[in-house]
Coordinates of N, CA and C in Angstrom, one line a residue:
M128 N -3.9 10.9 5.6 CA -4.2 11.0 4.2 C -5.5 10.3 3.9
A129 N -6.5 11.0 3.3 CA -7.8 10.4 3.0 C -7.6 9.5 1.7
G130 N -8.5 8.6 1.5 CA -8.4 7.7 0.4 C -8.3 8.4 -1.0
S131 N -9.1 9.5 -1.2 CA -9.0 10.2 -2.4 C -7.7 10.9 -2.6
D132 N -7.1 11.4 -1.5 CA -5.7 12.0 -1.5 C -4.7 10.9 -1.9
F133 N -4.9 9.7 -1.5 CA -4.0 8.6 -1.7 C -3.9 8.3 -3.2
E134 N -5.0 8.2 -3.9 CA -5.0 8.0 -5.3 C -4.4 9.2 -6.0
R135 N -4.7 10.4 -5.6 CA -4.2 11.6 -6.3 C -2.7 11.6 -6.1
W136 N -2.2 11.2 -4.9 CA -0.7 11.2 -4.7 C -0.1 10.2 -5.7
A137 N -0.7 9.0 -5.9 CA -0.2 8.0 -6.8 C -0.1 8.6 -8.3
K138 N -1.1 9.3 -8.7 CA -1.2 9.9 -10.0 C -0.2 11.0 -10.2
E139 N 0.2 11.7 -9.2 CA 1.1 12.9 -9.3 C 2.6 12.5 -9.2
I140 N 2.9 11.4 -8.7 CA 4.4 11.1 -8.5 C 5.0 10.7 -9.8
E141 N 6.3 10.9 -9.9 CA 7.1 10.5 -11.0 C 7.6 9.1 -10.8
G142 N 7.5 8.3 -11.8 CA 7.9 6.9 -11.6 C 9.4 6.6 -11.5
Q143 N 10.1 7.3 -12.4 CA 11.6 7.0 -12.5 C 12.3 7.4 -11.2
G144 N 13.0 6.4 -10.6 CA 13.8 6.7 -9.4 C 13.0 6.7 -8.1
F145 N 11.7 6.4 -8.2 CA 10.8 6.4 -7.0 C 11.1 5.1 -6.2
P146 N 11.2 5.2 -4.9 CA 11.6 4.0 -4.1 C 10.4 3.0 -4.1
P147 N 10.7 1.7 -3.8 CA 9.6 0.7 -3.7 C 8.6 1.2 -2.7
V148 N 7.3 0.7 -2.9 CA 6.2 1.1 -2.1 C 5.5 -0.2 -1.5
L149 N 5.2 -0.1 -0.2 CA 4.5 -1.2 0.4 C 3.1 -0.7 0.8
L150 N 2.1 -1.3 0.2 CA 0.7 -0.9 0.6 C 0.2 -2.0 1.5
I151 N -0.4 -1.6 2.6 CA -1.0 -2.6 3.5 C -2.5 -2.3 3.6
S152 N -3.3 -3.3 3.4 CA -4.8 -3.1 3.4 C -5.5 -4.1 4.2
G153 N -6.6 -3.7 4.8 CA -7.5 -4.6 5.5 C -8.8 -4.5 4.9
D154 N -9.5 -5.6 4.8 CA -10.8 -5.6 4.1 C -11.9 -4.9 4.9
K155 N -11.6 -4.5 6.1 CA -12.6 -3.8 6.9 C -12.2 -2.3 7.2
D156 N -11.2 -1.9 6.4 CA -10.7 -0.5 6.6 C -11.7 0.5 6.0
P157 N -12.3 1.3 6.8 CA -13.3 2.3 6.3 C -12.7 3.4 5.5
D158 N -11.4 3.7 5.7 CA -10.7 4.8 5.0 C -10.1 4.4 3.7
F159 N -9.6 3.2 3.6 CA -8.8 2.8 2.4 C -9.4 1.4 2.0
N160 N -10.5 1.3 1.3 CA -11.1 0.1 0.9 C -10.2 -0.6 -0.2
L161 N -10.4 -1.9 -0.3 CA -9.6 -2.7 -1.2 C -9.7 -2.2 -2.7
E162 N -10.9 -1.8 -3.1 CA -11.0 -1.3 -4.5 C -10.1 0.0 -4.7
M163 N -10.1 0.9 -3.7 CA -9.3 2.1 -3.9 C -7.8 1.7 -3.8
V164 N -7.4 0.9 -2.9 CA -6.0 0.4 -2.8 C -5.6 -0.3 -4.1
S165 N -6.5 -1.1 -4.7 CA -6.2 -1.8 -5.9 C -6.0 -0.8 -7.1
R166 N -6.8 0.2 -7.1 CA -6.6 1.3 -8.2 C -5.3 2.0 -8.0
T167 N -4.9 2.3 -6.8 CA -3.6 2.9 -6.5 C -2.5 2.0 -6.9
L168 N -2.6 0.7 -6.6 CA -1.6 -0.3 -6.9 C -1.4 -0.3 -8.5
E169 N -2.5 -0.3 -9.2 CA -2.4 -0.3 -10.7 C -1.8 1.0 -11.2
I170 N -2.1 2.1 -10.6 CA -1.5 3.4 -11.0 C 0.0 3.3 -10.8
L171 N 0.5 2.8 -9.7 CA 1.9 2.7 -9.4 C 2.6 1.7 -10.4
K172 N 1.9 0.6 -10.6 CA 2.5 -0.4 -11.6 C 2.6 0.2 -13.0
E173 N 1.6 1.0 -13.4 CA 1.7 1.6 -14.7 C 2.9 2.6 -14.8
K174 N 3.3 3.1 -13.7 CA 4.5 4.0 -13.6 C 5.8 3.3 -13.4
E175 N 5.7 1.9 -13.5 CA 6.8 1.0 -13.3 C 7.5 1.2 -11.9
I176 N 6.6 1.5 -10.9 CA 7.1 1.5 -9.5 C 7.0 0.2 -8.9
D177 N 8.0 -0.3 -8.2 CA 8.0 -1.6 -7.5 C 7.1 -1.4 -6.3
V178 N 5.9 -2.1 -6.4 CA 4.9 -2.0 -5.4 C 4.4 -3.3 -4.9
T179 N 4.3 -3.5 -3.6 CA 3.8 -4.7 -3.0 C 2.6 -4.4 -2.2
L180 N 1.6 -5.3 -2.3 CA 0.3 -5.2 -1.5 C 0.2 -6.3 -0.5
L181 N 0.1 -6.0 0.7 CA -0.2 -7.0 1.8 C -1.7 -6.7 2.2
H182 N -2.5 -7.7 1.9 CA -4.0 -7.5 2.2 C -4.3 -8.5 3.3
Y183 N -5.0 -8.0 4.3 CA -5.3 -8.8 5.5 C -6.8 -8.9 5.6
R184 N -7.3 -10.1 5.8 CA -8.8 -10.3 6.1 C -9.1 -9.9 7.5
N185 N -10.3 -9.4 7.7 CA -10.8 -9.1 9.0 C -10.0 -8.0 9.7
A186 N -9.4 -7.2 8.9 CA -8.5 -6.1 9.5 C -9.1 -4.8 9.1
G187 N -9.0 -3.8 9.9 CA -9.4 -2.4 9.7 C -8.2 -1.6 9.4
H188 N -8.3 -0.3 9.9 CA -7.2 0.6 9.7 C -6.3 0.7 11.0
E189 N -5.6 -0.4 11.2 CA -4.8 -0.5 12.4 C -3.6 -1.3 12.1
H190 N -2.6 -1.3 13.0 CA -1.4 -2.1 12.9 C -1.6 -3.2 13.9
R191 N -1.3 -4.4 13.5 CA -1.3 -5.6 14.4 C 0.1 -6.1 14.6
P192 N 0.5 -6.4 15.8 CA 1.9 -6.8 16.1 C 2.4 -8.0 15.2
E193 N 1.4 -8.9 14.9 CA 1.8 -10.1 14.1 C 2.2 -9.7 12.7
W194 N 2.0 -8.5 12.3 CA 2.4 -8.1 10.9 C 3.8 -7.5 10.9
S195 N 4.3 -7.2 12.1 CA 5.6 -6.4 12.1 C 6.7 -7.1 11.4
Q196 N 6.8 -8.4 11.6 CA 8.0 -9.1 11.0 C 7.9 -9.1 9.5
V197 N 6.7 -9.3 8.9 CA 6.5 -9.2 7.5 C 6.9 -7.8 7.0
I198 N 6.5 -6.8 7.7 CA 6.8 -5.4 7.3 C 8.3 -5.2 7.4
F199 N 8.9 -5.6 8.5 CA 10.4 -5.4 8.7 C 11.2 -6.2 7.6
D200 N 10.7 -7.4 7.3 CA 11.4 -8.2 6.2 C 11.3 -7.5 4.9
W201 N 10.1 -6.9 4.6 CA 10.0 -6.1 3.3 C 10.9 -4.9 3.3
I202 N 11.0 -4.2 4.4 CA 11.8 -3.0 4.5 C 13.3 -3.4 4.3
E203 N 13.7 -4.5 4.9 CA 15.1 -4.9 4.8 C 15.4 -5.3 3.4
K204 N 14.5 -6.0 2.8 CA 14.7 -6.5 1.4 C 14.7 -5.4 0.4
N205 N 13.9 -4.4 0.5 CA 13.6 -3.4 -0.5 C 14.3 -2.0 -0.3
L206 N 14.6 -1.7 0.9 CA 15.2 -0.4 1.2 C 16.6 -0.5 1.8

């Protein structure tokens, strides 16, 4: 999903009954920069969707093993 598609997705979803959302962002991500992720976060919050942002410094568009526990803990708590 491209960045512009990500924002469009957030604008089109219905808020009521939507499951919690976890956004993961790196400040060196060329596809999903922090400004775009922040706008998406605000769109979701305006729809009263439970949304969490994990922002990592010096990270791009990848998954790092050291993030796994934080992600698994969020999933266990929220879903």
